[in-house]
Amino acid sequence: MVLKAVNIIRSIVKGVVSEGDLTVDATAGNGHDTLFFASLVGEKGVVYAFDIQQRALDITRERLRAHRLEERVKLIHDGHESMDRYITGGVKAFVFNLGYLPGGDHGKTTQSGTTLTAVKKSLDLLLPGGISAIAVYRGHGEGQGEDAVLREYLSSLDPHLYISVLAAASNQMNNPPLVWLVQKKQEACPTNNY
Ligand SMILES: C[S@@+](CC[C@H](N)C(=O)[O-])C[C@H]1O[C@@H](n2cnc3c(N)ncnc32)[C@H](O)[C@@H]1O
């Protein structure tokens, strides 16, 4: 396995998601993460996939169809900041692959304000033991803003309630992506009890 953001997220998420789970791809894009979740949750599981661009949802639907997995996925044409209109809780894992649609309009990118709102909501909607995984791409203007707001918020989460892990390549050039992995604890634990 190559140690890149998407692989780090998938290897961790695989360890917590089981058949029958509810998972959320907060940024459907080209559908790779949605497909990954759809194959993990099995026939009884459900995946919600959000995107503000119909084009992204169309690409994602086609990708799912090619693998005959579209039945277990709800594609939602709305911003992830509104996720609580569609989901009331019980989520085992979220993936946020931030930024813009590869090969698409770079102006239609995730934004720091709505990203922060959505990440906060994801933590509320997580099951105990569930994980919210976020890949942040700092190489563009909005990505730097997202990095700043997420760093401040995720570093100061209540240590009794969440474990917040930051994975960052420390020797690579050109602002490599950052990965945040936030797990809701099974029960409120003392700070030093991992
Ligand atoms: C880097 S791409 C996601 C890649 C995708 N997960 C994949 O596997 O191909 C980021 C996507 O986020 C979408 N996006 C931007 N703002 C959003 C928002 N507020 N809510 C949901 N999606 C958003 C963009 O339209 C774009 O398709």
Short mmCIF file of C-alpha atoms and ligand atoms in Angstrom, two decimals:
data_model
loop_
_atom_site.label_atom_id
_atom_site.label_comp_id
_atom_site.label_asym_id
_atom_site.label_seq_id
_atom_site.Cartn_x
_atom_site.Cartn_y
_atom_site.Cartn_z
CA MET A 1 0.00 0.00 0.00
CA VAL A 2 1.25 3.48 -0.86
CA LEU A 3 0.95 5.86 2.12
CA LYS A 4 -1.29 8.45 0.47
CA ALA A 5 -4.32 10.19 1.95
CA VAL A 6 -7.01 8.06 0.33
CA ASN A 7 -5.28 4.81 1.28
CA ILE A 8 -4.72 5.88 4.89
CA ILE A 9 -8.41 6.75 5.20
CA ARG A 10 -9.59 3.51 3.60
CA SER A 11 -7.38 1.27 5.69
CA ILE A 12 -8.66 2.88 8.90
CA VAL A 13 -12.30 3.01 7.82
CA LYS A 14 -12.24 -0.67 6.81
CA GLY A 15 -11.39 -1.49 10.39
CA VAL A 16 -14.58 0.04 11.78
CA VAL A 17 -17.25 -0.51 9.09
CA SER A 18 -19.18 -3.80 9.00
CA GLU A 19 -21.97 -5.18 6.83
CA GLY A 20 -25.28 -3.49 7.53
CA ASP A 21 -23.75 -0.18 8.63
CA LEU A 22 -24.80 3.33 7.69
CA THR A 23 -21.96 5.38 6.18
CA VAL A 24 -21.69 8.79 4.50
CA ASP A 25 -19.55 10.06 1.65
CA ALA A 26 -19.77 13.81 2.29
CA THR A 27 -18.24 14.69 -1.11
CA ALA A 28 -19.27 12.19 -3.80
CA GLY A 29 -17.13 13.70 -6.62
CA ASN A 30 -16.20 10.95 -9.07
CA GLY A 31 -17.73 8.31 -6.80
CA HIS A 32 -14.65 6.36 -5.78
CA ASP A 33 -15.27 6.78 -2.04
CA THR A 34 -19.00 6.09 -2.45
CA LEU A 35 -18.19 2.86 -4.28
CA PHE A 36 -15.71 1.92 -1.57
CA PHE A 37 -18.37 2.40 1.12
CA ALA A 38 -21.04 0.60 -0.94
CA SER A 39 -18.85 -2.47 -1.21
CA LEU A 40 -18.08 -2.41 2.53
CA VAL A 41 -21.62 -2.09 3.92
CA GLY A 42 -23.12 -5.06 2.07
CA GLU A 43 -26.72 -5.55 0.93
CA LYS A 44 -28.25 -4.45 4.22
CA GLY A 45 -26.09 -1.37 4.61
CA VAL A 46 -26.79 2.16 3.40
CA VAL A 47 -24.51 4.86 2.02
CA TYR A 48 -25.51 8.52 1.76
CA ALA A 49 -23.47 10.46 -0.78
CA PHE A 50 -23.68 14.26 -0.99
CA ASP A 51 -22.52 16.63 -3.69
CA ILE A 52 -23.50 20.11 -4.80
CA GLN A 53 -22.88 19.20 -8.46
CA GLN A 54 -25.36 17.10 -10.40
CA ARG A 55 -22.50 16.09 -12.69
CA ALA A 56 -20.66 14.49 -9.77
CA LEU A 57 -23.77 12.57 -8.74
CA ASP A 58 -24.29 11.36 -12.33
CA ILE A 59 -20.71 10.10 -12.51
CA THR A 60 -21.11 8.43 -9.11
CA ARG A 61 -24.40 6.77 -10.15
CA GLU A 62 -22.78 5.36 -13.29
CA ARG A 63 -19.83 4.03 -11.30
CA LEU A 64 -22.19 2.32 -8.85
CA ARG A 65 -24.30 0.88 -11.67
CA ALA A 66 -21.23 -0.61 -13.31
CA HIS A 67 -20.70 -2.54 -10.06
CA ARG A 68 -24.42 -3.20 -9.45
CA LEU A 69 -24.27 -1.42 -6.12
CA GLU A 70 -26.59 1.56 -6.71
CA GLU A 71 -29.44 0.09 -4.64
CA ARG A 72 -27.68 0.62 -1.35
CA VAL A 73 -26.71 4.25 -2.03
CA LYS A 74 -28.78 7.41 -1.59
CA LEU A 75 -27.36 10.16 -3.79
CA ILE A 76 -28.19 13.60 -2.44
CA HIS A 77 -27.93 16.78 -4.48
CA ASP A 78 -27.28 19.10 -1.57
CA GLY A 79 -24.39 20.47 0.46
CA HIS A 80 -22.99 18.29 3.23
CA GLU A 81 -23.61 21.18 5.64
CA SER A 82 -27.29 20.17 5.42
CA MET A 83 -26.66 16.48 6.17
CA ASP A 84 -28.81 16.56 9.31
CA ARG A 85 -31.89 17.13 7.12
CA TYR A 86 -31.39 13.62 5.74
CA ILE A 87 -29.69 11.66 8.53
CA THR A 88 -30.65 11.66 12.19
CA GLY A 89 -27.77 9.60 13.61
CA GLY A 90 -26.37 6.09 13.77
CA VAL A 91 -23.52 6.67 11.31
CA LYS A 92 -20.49 4.36 11.50
CA ALA A 93 -18.18 6.35 9.22
CA PHE A 94 -17.94 9.56 7.23
CA VAL A 95 -15.42 10.40 4.52
CA PHE A 96 -14.78 13.99 3.50
CA ASN A 97 -12.50 14.18 0.49
CA LEU A 98 -12.34 17.98 0.30
CA GLY A 99 -11.55 20.24 -2.64
CA TYR A 100 -12.89 20.28 -6.19
CA LEU A 101 -14.02 17.63 -8.65
CA PRO A 102 -10.92 16.31 -10.43
CA GLY A 103 -11.33 17.22 -14.09
CA GLY A 104 -14.18 19.62 -13.23
CA ASP A 105 -14.74 23.28 -12.32
CA HIS A 106 -12.10 24.26 -9.76
CA GLY A 107 -14.39 27.07 -8.57
CA LYS A 108 -16.91 24.57 -7.22
CA THR A 109 -14.78 23.59 -4.30
CA THR A 110 -15.57 22.88 -0.67
CA GLN A 111 -15.48 26.03 1.49
CA SER A 112 -14.08 26.45 4.98
CA GLY A 113 -17.34 27.70 6.58
CA THR A 114 -19.58 24.94 5.24
CA THR A 115 -16.86 22.31 5.69
CA LEU A 116 -16.56 23.20 9.36
CA THR A 117 -20.35 23.08 9.82
CA ALA A 118 -20.51 19.66 8.13
CA VAL A 119 -17.62 18.19 10.10
CA LYS A 120 -19.21 19.37 13.37
CA LYS A 121 -22.51 17.76 12.36
CA SER A 122 -20.75 14.53 11.39
CA LEU A 123 -19.35 14.19 14.90
CA ASP A 124 -22.83 14.59 16.37
CA LEU A 125 -24.24 11.94 14.00
CA LEU A 126 -21.51 9.35 14.65
CA LEU A 127 -22.14 6.17 16.61
CA PRO A 128 -19.78 5.52 19.53
CA GLY A 129 -16.68 3.90 17.98
CA GLY A 130 -17.48 5.49 14.61
CA ILE A 131 -15.00 7.58 12.63
CA SER A 132 -15.11 10.77 10.61
CA ALA A 133 -12.17 10.89 8.15
CA ILE A 134 -11.22 14.10 6.38
CA ALA A 135 -8.64 14.65 3.62
CA VAL A 136 -7.59 18.31 3.35
CA TYR A 137 -5.79 19.58 0.25
CA ARG A 138 -3.79 22.68 1.15
CA GLY A 139 -2.41 23.42 -2.31
CA HIS A 140 -5.19 25.86 -3.24
CA GLY A 141 -6.55 29.00 -1.54
CA GLU A 142 -9.71 27.55 -0.05
CA GLY A 143 -7.79 24.49 1.11
CA GLN A 144 -5.60 26.67 3.29
CA GLY A 145 -8.67 28.18 4.93
CA GLU A 146 -10.12 24.70 5.52
CA ASP A 147 -6.83 23.59 7.03
CA ALA A 148 -6.88 26.52 9.46
CA VAL A 149 -10.47 26.13 10.68
CA LEU A 150 -10.30 22.33 10.95
CA ARG A 151 -6.96 22.40 12.74
CA GLU A 152 -8.33 24.78 15.35
CA TYR A 153 -11.58 22.87 15.85
CA LEU A 154 -10.32 19.28 15.70
CA SER A 155 -7.30 19.92 17.92
CA SER A 156 -9.51 21.25 20.69
CA LEU A 157 -12.20 18.54 20.77
CA ASP A 158 -13.07 17.26 24.24
CA PRO A 159 -10.51 14.46 24.85
CA HIS A 160 -13.05 12.58 26.98
CA LEU A 161 -15.39 12.27 24.01
CA TYR A 162 -13.19 12.03 20.90
CA ILE A 163 -9.76 10.88 19.76
CA SER A 164 -8.54 13.24 17.05
CA VAL A 165 -5.56 12.04 14.97
CA LEU A 166 -3.69 14.05 12.34
CA ALA A 167 -1.65 12.17 9.70
CA ALA A 168 0.64 14.36 7.61
CA ALA A 169 3.59 13.50 5.37
CA SER A 170 6.41 15.45 6.98
CA ASN A 171 9.04 15.15 4.24
CA GLN A 172 7.07 15.64 1.02
CA MET A 173 7.01 18.81 -1.11
CA ASN A 174 4.16 20.99 -2.38
CA ASN A 175 1.79 20.89 0.58
CA PRO A 176 0.86 17.20 0.68
CA PRO A 177 -2.70 16.47 1.84
CA LEU A 178 -3.49 16.12 5.51
CA VAL A 179 -5.70 13.40 6.95
CA TRP A 180 -7.80 13.90 10.08
CA LEU A 181 -9.28 10.80 11.71
CA VAL A 182 -11.72 11.52 14.50
CA GLN A 183 -13.25 8.71 16.52
CA LYS A 184 -16.14 9.10 18.94
CA LYS A 185 -15.22 7.23 22.11
CA GLN A 186 -17.40 4.34 23.26
CA GLU A 187 -17.99 6.12 26.53
CA ALA A 188 -16.57 9.23 28.16
CA CYS A 189 -13.02 8.15 29.07
CA PRO A 190 -10.24 9.79 31.07
CA THR A 191 -7.87 11.71 28.80
CA ASN A 192 -5.05 9.19 29.00
CA ASN A 193 -7.24 6.14 28.31
CA TYR A 194 -7.02 5.38 24.61
C1 LIG B 1 -12.23 16.03 -4.29
S1 LIG B 1 -13.88 15.85 -4.86
C2 LIG B 1 -14.40 14.37 -4.05
C3 LIG B 1 -13.77 13.10 -4.58
C4 LIG B 1 -14.64 11.90 -4.36
N1 LIG B 1 -14.85 11.58 -2.96
C5 LIG B 1 -14.21 10.68 -5.15
O1 LIG B 1 -14.05 9.59 -4.58
O2 LIG B 1 -14.08 10.79 -6.37
C6 LIG B 1 -14.76 17.10 -3.93
C7 LIG B 1 -16.24 17.17 -4.29
O3 LIG B 1 -16.86 17.97 -3.27
C8 LIG B 1 -17.96 18.59 -3.85
N2 LIG B 1 -18.45 19.67 -2.97
C9 LIG B 1 -18.08 20.97 -2.92
N3 LIG B 1 -18.78 21.61 -1.96
C10 LIG B 1 -19.60 20.69 -1.38
C11 LIG B 1 -20.58 20.74 -0.34
N4 LIG B 1 -20.83 21.87 0.32
N5 LIG B 1 -21.24 19.61 -0.04
C12 LIG B 1 -21.01 18.46 -0.72
N6 LIG B 1 -20.10 18.35 -1.72
C13 LIG B 1 -19.40 19.46 -2.05
C14 LIG B 1 -17.45 19.05 -5.19
O4 LIG B 1 -18.52 19.30 -6.08
C15 LIG B 1 -16.58 17.85 -5.60
O5 LIG B 1 -17.29 16.98 -6.42
#
